[in-house]
CSV table of C-alpha atoms in Angstrom, one decimal:
chain,number,residue,atom,x,y,z
S,5,MET,CA,16.4,-2.0,44.8
S,6,SER,CA,17.3,-5.3,43.1
S,7,GLY,CA,18.8,-7.8,45.7
S,8,ASP,CA,17.9,-5.7,48.7
S,9,ALA,CA,14.3,-4.7,49.5
S,10,SER,CA,15.1,-3.3,52.9
S,11,GLY,CA,13.4,0.1,53.4
S,12,TYR,CA,10.8,-0.5,50.7
S,13,ASP,CA,7.1,-1.2,51.2
S,14,ARG,CA,6.4,-4.9,51.2
S,15,ASP,CA,2.6,-4.7,50.8
S,16,VAL,CA,2.7,-4.2,47.0
S,17,THR,CA,2.6,-6.4,43.8
S,18,ILE,CA,5.4,-5.6,41.4
S,19,ASN,CA,4.6,-5.1,37.7
S,20,SER,CA,7.8,-6.5,36.3
S,21,TRP,CA,8.2,-4.8,33.0
S,22,ASN,CA,12.0,-4.5,32.4
S,23,ASP,CA,15.0,-6.5,33.6
S,24,GLY,CA,17.2,-3.4,33.6
S,25,TRP,CA,15.0,-1.9,36.2
S,26,TYR,CA,13.5,-4.8,38.2
S,27,GLY,CA,13.0,-8.1,36.5
S,28,MET,CA,11.0,-11.2,37.6
S,29,ALA,CA,14.1,-13.0,39.0
S,30,ALA,CA,14.9,-10.0,41.2
S,31,ALA,CA,11.3,-9.7,42.4
S,32,HIS,CA,11.1,-13.4,43.1
S,33,ALA,CA,14.4,-13.3,45.0
S,34,ASP,CA,13.2,-10.4,47.1
S,35,GLY,CA,10.0,-12.2,48.0
S,36,TYR,CA,7.6,-9.8,46.2
S,37,PRO,CA,4.4,-11.0,44.5
S,38,PHE,CA,4.8,-9.9,40.9
S,39,VAL,CA,3.1,-9.9,37.4
S,40,ASN,CA,5.0,-10.6,34.2
S,41,SER,CA,4.6,-7.7,31.7
S,42,ASN,CA,8.1,-7.8,30.3
S,43,ASP,CA,8.6,-5.2,27.6
S,44,SER,CA,10.7,-7.3,25.3
S,45,THR,CA,7.8,-9.7,24.9
S,46,LEU,CA,4.5,-8.0,26.0
S,47,TYR,CA,4.7,-4.3,25.1
S,48,VAL,CA,2.9,-2.7,22.2
S,49,VAL,CA,3.6,0.8,20.9
S,50,PRO,CA,1.0,1.1,18.1
S,51,PHE,CA,2.5,1.6,14.7
S,52,ALA,CA,6.0,2.3,15.9
S,53,ASP,CA,9.1,0.6,14.6
S,54,TYR,CA,9.9,-0.6,18.2
S,55,TYR,CA,8.0,-2.5,20.9
S,56,HIS,CA,5.8,-4.6,18.6
S,57,GLY,CA,4.4,-1.7,16.6
S,58,SER,CA,2.2,-4.1,14.6
S,59,GLY,CA,1.1,-6.2,17.6
S,60,LEU,CA,2.5,-9.0,19.6
S,61,ASN,CA,3.9,-12.2,17.9
S,62,ASN,CA,0.9,-14.3,19.0
S,63,ALA,CA,2.0,-17.4,17.2
S,64,GLU,CA,5.4,-17.4,19.1
S,65,LEU,CA,3.7,-16.6,22.4
S,66,TYR,CA,1.3,-19.4,22.0
S,67,ALA,CA,4.0,-21.9,21.0
S,68,SER,CA,6.7,-21.3,23.6
S,69,TRP,CA,5.9,-18.5,26.0
S,70,LEU,CA,4.7,-19.0,29.6
S,71,PRO,CA,4.0,-16.5,32.5
S,72,ASN,CA,7.3,-17.4,34.1
S,73,ARG,CA,9.3,-16.7,30.9
S,74,ARG,CA,10.3,-13.7,28.8
S,75,SER,CA,10.6,-15.9,25.7
S,76,ALA,CA,11.2,-19.7,25.5
S,77,THR,CA,13.2,-20.3,28.7
S,78,ASP,CA,12.2,-20.1,32.4
S,79,ASP,CA,13.2,-16.9,34.3
S,80,VAL,CA,11.6,-18.0,37.5
S,81,PRO,CA,10.0,-21.3,38.7
S,82,ALA,CA,6.6,-22.2,37.2
S,83,GLY,CA,3.8,-20.7,39.3
S,84,ALA,CA,5.9,-17.9,40.8
S,85,PRO,CA,4.3,-15.0,38.9
S,86,GLN,CA,0.8,-13.9,39.9
S,87,GLY,CA,0.0,-13.9,36.3
S,88,ALA,CA,0.9,-12.0,33.1
S,89,MET,CA,-0.4,-9.0,31.1
S,90,PHE,CA,0.5,-7.1,28.0
S,91,ALA,CA,0.6,-3.3,27.8
S,92,VAL,CA,-0.2,-0.7,25.2
S,93,TRP,CA,1.8,2.6,25.2
S,94,ASN,CA,0.6,5.3,22.8
S,95,ASP,CA,3.9,7.0,22.4
S,96,LEU,CA,3.2,8.3,18.9
S,97,VAL,CA,0.7,11.0,19.9
S,98,ASP,CA,1.1,12.8,16.5
S,99,ARG,CA,0.0,9.7,14.5
S,100,ASP,CA,-3.5,9.5,13.0
S,101,TYR,CA,-5.0,6.3,14.5
S,102,THR,CA,-8.0,5.4,16.5
S,103,GLU,CA,-9.1,3.2,19.4
S,104,LEU,CA,-10.4,0.7,16.8
S,105,ASP,CA,-6.9,0.6,15.2
S,106,VAL,CA,-5.3,-0.2,18.5
S,107,HIS,CA,-7.9,-2.8,19.2
S,108,GLY,CA,-7.1,-4.4,15.9
S,109,LEU,CA,-3.5,-4.7,17.0
S,110,ILE,CA,-4.2,-6.5,20.3
S,111,ARG,CA,-7.5,-8.2,19.7
S,112,ASP,CA,-5.9,-11.6,19.0
S,113,SER,CA,-3.5,-11.3,21.9
S,114,PHE,CA,-6.2,-11.5,24.6
S,115,PRO,CA,-7.1,-15.2,24.0
S,116,VAL,CA,-3.4,-16.2,23.6
S,117,ILE,CA,-2.3,-14.6,26.9
S,118,ALA,CA,-5.4,-15.9,28.7
S,119,GLN,CA,-4.9,-19.4,27.5
S,120,LYS,CA,-1.2,-19.5,28.3
S,121,THR,CA,-1.7,-17.9,31.7
S,122,TRP,CA,-4.5,-20.1,32.8
S,123,ALA,CA,-3.2,-23.4,31.3
S,124,ALA,CA,0.5,-22.6,31.8
S,125,GLN,CA,1.7,-25.4,29.6
S,126,THR,CA,3.0,-26.2,26.1
S,127,PRO,CA,-0.1,-26.5,24.0
S,128,GLU,CA,-1.1,-29.6,22.1
S,129,GLN,CA,-3.1,-27.7,19.5
S,130,THR,CA,-1.3,-25.8,16.8
S,131,TYR,CA,-1.8,-22.0,16.8
S,132,ALA,CA,-3.9,-22.3,13.6
S,133,ASP,CA,-6.3,-24.8,15.3
S,134,PHE,CA,-6.5,-22.6,18.4
S,135,SER,CA,-7.4,-19.6,16.4
S,136,SER,CA,-10.1,-21.6,14.6
S,137,ALA,CA,-11.5,-22.6,17.9
S,138,VAL,CA,-11.5,-19.1,19.2
S,139,ALA,CA,-13.3,-17.9,16.1
S,140,GLU,CA,-15.9,-20.7,16.5
S,141,ILE,CA,-16.5,-20.1,20.2
S,142,GLY,CA,-16.5,-16.4,20.1
S,143,ARG,CA,-14.5,-13.8,22.0
S,144,GLY,CA,-16.8,-13.6,25.0
S,145,PRO,CA,-20.4,-13.5,26.0
S,146,GLY,CA,-22.3,-10.3,25.4
S,147,LEU,CA,-19.5,-8.7,23.5
S,148,LYS,CA,-20.4,-6.5,20.5
S,149,THR,CA,-18.2,-6.0,17.5
S,150,ILE,CA,-17.9,-2.4,16.3
S,151,GLU,CA,-17.7,-2.7,12.5
S,152,GLN,CA,-15.3,-0.5,10.6
S,153,SER,CA,-16.3,0.2,7.1
S,154,GLY,CA,-13.5,0.1,4.5
S,155,THR,CA,-12.4,3.0,2.5
S,156,ALA,CA,-10.4,3.3,-0.7
S,157,ALA,CA,-7.2,5.3,-0.7
S,158,PRO,CA,-7.2,8.2,-3.2
S,159,GLY,CA,-6.5,6.7,-6.7
S,160,GLU,CA,-6.7,3.1,-5.4
S,161,LEU,CA,-7.7,0.5,-8.0
S,162,SER,CA,-7.6,-2.5,-5.8
S,163,PHE,CA,-10.3,-1.6,-3.2
S,164,GLY,CA,-12.6,-4.6,-2.9
S,165,ALA,CA,-10.6,-6.6,-5.5
S,166,ASP,CA,-10.5,-10.4,-5.3
S,167,ALA,CA,-7.4,-11.5,-3.5
S,168,THR,CA,-6.0,-15.0,-3.3
S,169,ALA,CA,-3.0,-16.4,-1.4
S,170,SER,CA,-0.9,-19.6,-1.6
S,171,SER,CA,-1.6,-20.1,2.1
S,172,THR,CA,-3.2,-18.4,5.0
S,173,ASP,CA,-3.6,-18.8,8.8
S,174,ALA,CA,-7.1,-19.1,10.3
S,175,GLY,CA,-8.9,-15.8,10.6
S,176,SER,CA,-6.6,-13.9,8.4
S,177,ASP,CA,-8.1,-14.2,4.9
S,178,PRO,CA,-6.3,-12.5,2.0
S,179,ALA,CA,-9.5,-10.6,1.3
S,180,HIS,CA,-8.4,-8.4,4.2
S,181,LEU,CA,-5.6,-7.0,2.0
S,182,THR,CA,-8.1,-5.1,-0.2
S,183,ASP,CA,-11.0,-4.4,2.3
S,184,GLY,CA,-9.8,-0.9,3.1
S,185,ARG,CA,-9.9,-1.6,6.8
S,186,SER,CA,-7.0,-0.8,9.1
S,187,LEU,CA,-8.0,-3.5,11.6
S,188,THR,CA,-7.6,-6.6,9.4
S,189,ARG,CA,-4.6,-8.4,8.0
S,190,TRP,CA,-3.5,-11.4,6.0
S,191,THR,CA,-1.0,-13.8,7.8
S,192,THR,CA,0.6,-17.0,6.9
S,193,SER,CA,3.0,-19.1,8.9
S,194,ALA,CA,4.5,-20.6,5.7
S,195,GLN,CA,8.1,-19.7,5.0
S,196,THR,CA,7.3,-18.7,1.4
S,197,ALA,CA,4.0,-17.4,0.0
S,198,SER,CA,2.4,-15.5,-2.8
S,199,VAL,CA,-0.6,-13.2,-3.2
S,200,THR,CA,-2.5,-12.2,-6.3
S,201,LEU,CA,-5.0,-9.3,-6.7
S,202,ASP,CA,-7.6,-9.4,-9.6
S,203,LEU,CA,-8.5,-5.9,-10.5
S,204,GLY,CA,-11.5,-7.1,-12.5
S,205,SER,CA,-10.4,-5.7,-15.9
S,206,VAL,CA,-7.2,-4.6,-17.7
S,207,GLN,CA,-6.3,-1.0,-16.7
S,208,ALA,CA,-3.3,1.2,-16.3
S,209,VAL,CA,-1.5,0.7,-12.9
S,210,GLY,CA,1.0,3.2,-11.7
S,211,ARG,CA,2.4,1.8,-8.5
S,212,LEU,CA,2.0,-0.9,-5.9
S,213,GLU,CA,2.1,-0.3,-2.1
S,214,VAL,CA,2.4,-3.0,0.6
S,215,ASP,CA,1.7,-2.3,4.2
S,216,TRP,CA,3.5,-5.1,6.0
S,217,ALA,CA,2.5,-6.0,9.5
S,218,GLY,CA,5.4,-6.5,11.9
S,219,THR,CA,8.6,-7.6,10.4
S,220,ALA,CA,8.8,-7.2,6.6
S,221,PRO,CA,9.7,-10.3,4.7
S,222,ALA,CA,13.3,-10.9,3.7
S,223,SER,CA,12.4,-10.5,0.0
S,224,TYR,CA,9.6,-10.7,-2.6
S,225,ARG,CA,8.9,-10.2,-6.3
S,226,ALA,CA,6.2,-8.0,-7.8
S,227,THR,CA,4.7,-9.0,-11.1
S,228,THR,CA,1.8,-8.0,-13.3
S,229,SER,CA,-0.3,-9.6,-16.0
S,230,ALA,CA,-3.0,-8.7,-18.4
S,231,ASP,CA,-4.3,-12.2,-18.9
S,232,GLY,CA,-2.9,-14.3,-16.0
S,233,VAL,CA,-0.7,-16.2,-18.4
S,234,PHE,CA,2.2,-13.9,-19.3
S,235,TRP,CA,3.8,-12.0,-16.4
S,236,GLN,CA,6.0,-9.0,-16.2
S,237,SER,CA,8.4,-8.2,-13.3
S,238,ALA,CA,8.9,-4.9,-11.7
S,239,ASP,CA,11.8,-3.6,-9.7
S,240,VAL,CA,11.2,-3.9,-6.0
S,241,PRO,CA,13.0,-1.2,-3.9
S,242,ALA,CA,15.4,-2.4,-1.2
S,243,GLU,CA,13.6,-0.3,1.4
S,244,ALA,CA,10.8,-2.3,3.0
S,245,GLY,CA,7.4,-0.6,2.4
S,246,ALA,CA,8.6,1.7,-0.4
S,247,PRO,CA,6.2,1.9,-3.3
S,248,VAL,CA,6.9,-0.3,-6.3
S,249,ASP,CA,6.9,1.6,-9.6
S,250,LEU,CA,4.8,-0.3,-12.1
S,251,ARG,CA,5.4,2.2,-14.8
S,252,ASN,CA,1.8,2.6,-15.8
S,253,VAL,CA,1.6,-0.9,-17.1
S,254,ARG,CA,-1.8,-2.1,-18.2
S,255,ALA,CA,-2.7,-5.2,-16.2
S,256,ARG,CA,-5.6,-7.0,-14.6
S,257,TYR,CA,-3.6,-9.1,-12.2
S,258,VAL,CA,-1.0,-7.8,-9.7
S,259,SER,CA,1.0,-10.4,-7.7
S,260,LEU,CA,3.5,-10.6,-4.9
S,261,THR,CA,5.5,-13.8,-5.5
S,262,ASP,CA,8.4,-15.6,-3.7
S,263,ILE,CA,7.6,-13.8,-0.5
S,264,THR,CA,10.2,-15.2,1.9
S,265,ALA,CA,9.7,-14.9,5.7
S,266,ALA,CA,12.3,-13.1,7.8
S,267,ASP,CA,12.2,-13.9,11.5
S,268,ALA,CA,8.4,-13.7,11.9
S,269,PRO,CA,5.3,-14.9,10.0
S,270,ILE,CA,4.5,-13.2,6.7
S,271,SER,CA,1.8,-10.7,7.3
S,272,ALA,CA,0.4,-7.6,5.7
S,273,TRP,CA,-2.4,-5.1,6.5
S,274,ALA,CA,-3.0,-4.1,2.9
S,275,VAL,CA,-1.8,-4.5,-0.7
S,276,ARG,CA,-2.9,-1.6,-2.9
S,277,ALA,CA,-2.6,-1.0,-6.6
S,278,PHE,CA,-2.9,2.6,-7.7
S,279,ALA,CA,-3.9,4.4,-10.9
S,280,PRO,CA,-1.0,6.2,-12.7
S,281,SER,CA,-0.2,9.6,-11.2
S,282,PRO,CA,-2.2,12.3,-13.0
S,283,LEU,CA,-0.5,14.8,-15.3
S,284,THR,CA,-1.1,17.4,-12.5
S,285,ALA,CA,1.3,15.6,-10.1
S,286,GLY,CA,4.1,18.1,-9.5
S,287,ALA,CA,2.4,20.8,-11.6
S,288,ILE,CA,2.5,24.5,-10.7
S,289,ALA,CA,-0.7,26.2,-9.9
S,290,THR,CA,-1.5,30.0,-9.9
S,291,SER,CA,-4.7,31.8,-9.3
S,292,SER,CA,-6.6,35.1,-9.6
S,293,GLY,CA,-6.0,35.5,-5.9
S,294,ASP,CA,-6.0,33.6,-2.6
S,295,GLU,CA,-8.3,34.2,0.4
S,296,ALA,CA,-5.4,33.4,2.8
S,297,ALA,CA,-1.8,32.5,2.6
S,298,SER,CA,-2.6,29.2,4.3
S,299,MET,CA,-4.9,28.1,1.4
S,300,PRO,CA,-2.8,28.8,-1.8
S,301,ALA,CA,-3.4,27.6,-5.3
S,302,SER,CA,-0.8,24.9,-4.9
S,303,ASN,CA,-3.1,23.1,-2.5
S,304,ALA,CA,-5.4,22.2,-5.4
S,305,VAL,CA,-2.7,20.1,-7.1
S,306,ASP,CA,-0.9,18.5,-4.1
S,307,GLY,CA,-3.1,15.4,-4.1
S,308,ASN,CA,-3.9,15.8,-0.5
S,309,PRO,CA,-7.7,15.8,0.3
S,310,ALA,CA,-7.1,17.5,3.6
S,311,THR,CA,-5.9,20.8,1.9
S,312,ARG,CA,-7.7,23.2,-0.5
S,313,TRP,CA,-7.4,26.4,-2.4
S,314,SER,CA,-9.7,29.2,-1.3
S,315,ALA,CA,-10.1,32.0,-3.8
S,316,SER,CA,-10.1,35.7,-3.0
S,317,TYR,CA,-13.6,37.3,-3.3
S,318,VAL,CA,-13.4,38.4,-7.0
S,319,ALA,CA,-16.5,37.8,-9.0
S,320,GLU,CA,-14.9,35.3,-11.4
S,321,PRO,CA,-11.9,33.6,-9.8
S,322,TRP,CA,-9.7,31.3,-11.8
S,323,LEU,CA,-7.1,28.6,-11.2
S,324,SER,CA,-4.4,28.0,-13.8
S,325,ILE,CA,-2.2,24.8,-13.9
S,326,ASP,CA,1.1,24.5,-15.7
S,327,LEU,CA,1.7,20.8,-16.6
S,328,GLY,CA,5.3,21.6,-17.4
S,329,SER,CA,5.1,20.6,-21.1
S,330,VAL,CA,2.5,20.1,-23.8
S,331,ARG,CA,0.6,16.9,-22.9
S,332,GLN,CA,-2.3,15.0,-24.4
S,333,PHE,CA,-5.4,14.5,-22.2
S,334,ASP,CA,-9.2,14.0,-22.5
S,335,ALA,CA,-10.6,14.7,-19.0
S,336,VAL,CA,-10.3,17.0,-16.1
S,337,SER,CA,-11.6,16.1,-12.6
S,338,ILE,CA,-12.4,18.8,-10.0
S,339,LEU,CA,-13.2,18.2,-6.3
S,340,TRP,CA,-15.0,21.3,-5.0
S,341,GLU,CA,-15.4,22.2,-1.4
S,342,ALA,CA,-18.8,23.2,-0.1
S,343,ALA,CA,-18.2,26.7,-1.5
S,344,SER,CA,-18.4,25.3,-5.0
S,345,ALA,CA,-19.0,26.7,-8.5
S,346,SER,CA,-22.5,26.8,-10.0
S,347,ALA,CA,-21.0,27.6,-13.4
S,348,TYR,CA,-17.5,27.4,-14.8
S,349,ALA,CA,-15.4,26.8,-17.9
S,350,VAL,CA,-12.5,24.5,-18.5
S,351,GLN,CA,-9.9,26.2,-20.7
S,352,VAL,CA,-6.6,25.1,-22.2
S,353,GLY,CA,-3.6,27.0,-23.6
S,354,ASP,CA,0.0,26.8,-24.7
S,355,ASP,CA,1.4,29.9,-23.2
S,356,GLY,CA,-0.6,30.6,-20.0
S,357,SER,CA,-2.2,33.8,-21.4
S,358,THR,CA,-4.2,32.8,-24.4
S,359,TRP,CA,-7.1,30.4,-23.7
S,360,ARG,CA,-9.6,28.3,-25.6
S,361,THR,CA,-12.6,26.8,-23.9
S,362,VAL,CA,-13.0,23.0,-24.2
S,363,ALA,CA,-15.9,22.5,-21.7
S,364,GLU,CA,-18.5,24.6,-19.9
S,365,ARG,CA,-20.8,23.7,-17.0
S,366,SER,CA,-23.8,25.7,-15.6
S,367,GLY,CA,-26.6,25.0,-13.1
S,368,MET,CA,-24.3,22.9,-11.0
S,369,PRO,CA,-25.8,22.2,-7.6
S,370,ALA,CA,-24.3,22.9,-4.2
S,371,PRO,CA,-22.8,19.8,-2.6
S,372,SER,CA,-25.2,17.7,-0.5
S,373,GLY,CA,-22.3,17.0,1.8
S,374,SER,CA,-19.0,18.6,2.3
S,375,SER,CA,-17.8,18.3,-1.3
S,376,ARG,CA,-18.8,17.7,-4.9
S,377,ALA,CA,-16.8,15.8,-7.5
S,378,ASP,CA,-17.1,16.8,-11.2
S,379,ALA,CA,-15.6,14.6,-13.9
S,380,VAL,CA,-15.4,16.7,-17.1
S,381,THR,CA,-14.8,14.7,-20.3
S,382,ILE,CA,-13.4,16.6,-23.3
S,383,GLU,CA,-12.2,15.8,-26.8
S,384,ARG,CA,-8.6,14.6,-26.9
S,385,THR,CA,-6.5,17.8,-26.8
S,386,GLU,CA,-2.9,18.8,-26.5
S,387,ALA,CA,-1.9,21.7,-24.2
S,388,ARG,CA,0.5,22.7,-21.5
S,389,PHE,CA,-1.9,24.9,-19.4
S,390,VAL,CA,-5.3,24.1,-17.9
S,391,ARG,CA,-7.5,26.8,-16.4
S,392,ILE,CA,-10.7,26.6,-14.4
S,393,LEU,CA,-12.6,29.9,-14.8
S,394,VAL,CA,-15.5,30.2,-12.4
S,395,THR,CA,-18.5,32.3,-13.6
S,396,GLY,CA,-21.0,31.5,-10.9
S,397,LYS,CA,-20.8,30.6,-7.2
S,398,ASN,CA,-23.1,28.5,-4.9
S,399,LEU,CA,-21.9,30.2,-1.7
S,400,SER,CA,-20.9,33.7,-2.9
S,401,PRO,CA,-18.5,35.3,-2.2
S,402,TYR,CA,-16.6,32.1,-1.3
S,403,LEU,CA,-15.1,29.7,-3.7
S,404,SER,CA,-12.8,26.7,-2.9
S,405,ILE,CA,-11.3,23.7,-4.7
S,406,ILE,CA,-9.9,20.7,-2.9
S,407,ASP,CA,-8.3,19.0,-5.9
S,408,VAL,CA,-7.9,19.3,-9.6
S,409,ALA,CA,-6.5,16.3,-11.5
S,410,VAL,CA,-5.8,15.8,-15.2
S,411,PRO,CA,-5.8,12.0,-15.7
S,412,ARG,CA,-3.5,10.4,-18.1
S,413,PRO,CA,-5.3,9.2,-21.2
S,414,ALA,CA,-6.2,5.5,-21.2
S,415,ASP,CA,-3.6,4.8,-24.0
S,416,ALA,CA,-0.8,6.9,-22.5
S,417,ALA,CA,1.1,3.9,-21.4
S,418,GLU,CA,-0.4,0.8,-23.0
S,419,ALA,CA,0.8,-2.5,-21.7
S,420,GLN,CA,2.5,-4.8,-24.2
S,421,SER,CA,1.5,-8.4,-23.9
S,422,ALA,CA,5.0,-10.0,-23.8
S,423,SER,CA,6.0,-13.7,-24.0
S,424,VAL,CA,9.5,-14.8,-23.6
S,425,ALA,CA,10.9,-18.4,-23.7
S,426,ALA,CA,14.2,-20.2,-24.0
S,427,ARG,CA,14.5,-22.8,-26.7
S,428,CYS,CA,17.0,-25.3,-28.1
S,429,ILE,CA,17.9,-25.0,-31.8
S,430,GLY,CA,20.6,-27.3,-33.1
S,431,GLY,CA,22.0,-27.8,-29.6
S,432,THR,CA,22.3,-24.1,-29.0
S,433,ALA,CA,20.1,-22.1,-26.5
S,434,TYR,CA,18.1,-19.2,-27.9
S,435,VAL,CA,15.8,-16.8,-26.2
S,436,TYR,CA,12.7,-15.9,-28.2
S,437,ALA,CA,10.5,-12.9,-27.5
S,438,SER,CA,7.2,-11.7,-28.9
S,439,VAL,CA,5.6,-8.4,-27.8
S,440,LYS,CA,2.1,-7.4,-28.9
S,441,ASN,CA,0.9,-3.8,-28.9
S,442,THR,CA,-2.4,-4.1,-27.1
S,443,GLY,CA,-3.2,-0.3,-27.3
S,444,ASP,CA,-4.9,1.7,-29.9
S,445,ALA,CA,-1.9,3.8,-31.1
S,446,PRO,CA,1.5,2.9,-32.7
S,447,VAL,CA,4.4,2.4,-30.2
S,448,ASP,CA,8.1,2.0,-30.5
S,449,ILE,CA,9.1,-1.3,-29.0
S,450,THR,CA,12.6,-2.2,-27.8
S,451,ILE,CA,13.6,-5.7,-26.6
S,452,GLU,CA,16.9,-5.8,-24.8
S,453,SER,CA,19.0,-8.7,-23.6
S,454,ALA,CA,22.1,-8.6,-21.5
S,455,SER,CA,24.3,-8.2,-24.6
S,456,ASP,CA,22.0,-6.9,-27.3
S,457,ALA,CA,19.0,-4.7,-28.0
S,458,LYS,CA,16.6,-4.6,-31.0
S,459,THR,CA,14.1,-1.8,-31.7
S,460,PHE,CA,10.9,-2.0,-33.7
S,461,PRO,CA,9.6,1.5,-34.6
S,462,ALA,CA,5.9,2.3,-34.9
S,463,VAL,CA,4.4,-1.1,-34.2
S,464,ALA,CA,0.8,-0.8,-35.1
S,465,PRO,CA,-2.1,-1.7,-32.7
S,466,GLY,CA,-2.7,-5.4,-32.6
S,467,ARG,CA,0.6,-6.2,-34.3
S,468,SER,CA,3.6,-7.8,-32.6
S,469,ALA,CA,7.4,-7.3,-32.5
S,470,SER,CA,9.2,-10.7,-32.4
S,471,THR,CA,12.9,-11.5,-32.2
S,472,SER,CA,15.4,-14.0,-30.9
S,473,PHE,CA,18.8,-13.8,-29.2
S,474,ASN,CA,21.5,-16.5,-29.8
S,475,SER,CA,23.4,-17.4,-26.6
S,476,ARG,CA,25.9,-19.4,-28.6
S,477,GLU,CA,26.0,-21.8,-25.6
S,478,LYS,CA,24.5,-25.2,-24.9
S,479,THR,CA,23.3,-24.1,-21.4
S,480,LEU,CA,21.5,-20.9,-20.5
S,481,PRO,CA,20.9,-19.7,-16.9
S,482,ALA,CA,17.6,-18.2,-16.0
S,483,GLY,CA,17.4,-14.5,-16.9
S,484,GLU,CA,15.1,-11.8,-18.2
S,485,LEU,CA,14.6,-9.5,-21.1
S,486,ILE,CA,13.8,-5.8,-20.8
S,487,VAL,CA,10.8,-4.6,-22.9
S,488,THR,CA,10.4,-0.9,-23.4
S,489,ALA,CA,7.4,0.7,-25.2
S,490,GLU,CA,7.5,4.4,-26.1
S,491,HIS,CA,4.1,6.1,-26.9
S,492,PRO,CA,3.8,9.1,-29.2
S,493,SER,CA,2.6,11.1,-26.3
S,494,GLY,CA,6.0,10.8,-24.7
S,495,SER,CA,5.1,8.2,-22.0
S,496,THR,CA,7.3,5.2,-21.6
S,497,GLN,CA,6.6,1.7,-20.2
S,498,ARG,CA,9.4,-0.7,-19.2
S,499,ALA,CA,8.9,-4.3,-18.1
S,500,HIS,CA,11.2,-7.1,-17.1
S,501,VAL,CA,10.1,-10.4,-18.5
S,502,GLY,CA,11.8,-13.6,-17.2
S,503,TYR,CA,12.7,-16.9,-18.8
S,504,ASP,CA,13.7,-20.2,-17.3
S,505,ALA,CA,17.2,-21.9,-17.4
S,506,LEU,CA,17.8,-24.3,-20.3
S,507,ALA,CA,20.2,-27.0,-21.1
S,508,CYS,CA,20.5,-28.2,-24.7
S,509,GLY,CA,22.0,-31.6,-25.6
């Protein structure tokens, strides 16, 4: 109907949402009253990769948008629209999110759209000052805030960890990165930034996950440190949002550095550091029998708390797990469903048919809720197979296990405290490296430069491996050494440790 409204009802107000269908300019030319809800600027499809899936760009809307515009230039004269509104379309009906999650996406858009619609002018305050004023005044009289309690992801080490950032916009504290809540985020308008998590103590860290809000940054680096002084770099995948493999490094601090903005403010919902994957990751599970095909033994080792193994109704059901090879371990964790065991044995073996008992439990209570978690500590042992043999049930004849995990031993991938520096000796640039074994078992340490590698076998706990590399040049560009530590258990840790550029003489 663009350009010719003859034959159409005139007693309507047009909601102008797309220029390809009927934009503001067409509605204005045809004499219709209209409201600006243009999809390129004001549509939200929660958590999609289109139509502002992480919420509107409020900072940009505040700075340059007006009701008579789609972006920073006028589409129609000022005052022509009847107003403006944004819209939420829940296209992803199969995604698991709530009304509170959607509210978190659009909450900060209400005051921005209201301010720019009512005032309809370029603001004198910065967006940061405006956000501070909104926080101080409150969002509206009589409104109540529904609090969302935070929850840790399975295996997360960083839940509730102290988080600091090089900069932050008002109302978007870096503490939001570790609060376990889906409605809060950290944001900064700076072009470059950094974030550091303090895990509280040195512990093995398997991977790092970043849930970016909106447009992911153009680039960033991931580093770890045991003491906050010496830092090791990790390889960051090219795909935005892909997990960063930290190779089970032992660290207290995890940092994102040199975060460089793309075409939007730097923002993230969460930064999570996870414990190393258990030895049961990818393991094969078999059982004495399954209650139903939909609840097989494999569900007990898939790491998914929404699935479970349900045993057939035999008197003493068992679950056997093949770790794939002989491994060292000293603990087994079992998450029982309500139909839990009152008595059971943890057994280990090398061939899947001969077993030796390493722990027994009896008199175990029925869960007070929907599940019961048992952490079974055993003496350090070596085995390929682990079996849970149930000898008593709390809800006979039913028996169900949600998850069985065999954690990696604490020393399975000890971090090596590495220091690397470039120095001038007699007008020539050298790179010096010292790597300390901070674990409690000997490790083989290899220090590798771009042109050479040196290996130090069986470095004792508390001792260091030190070496230098002669560049044979007066100037040395910035670079890195690769440090690899191989533990007797077969686990391997690999770290990239950087050094600065150097000019000698």
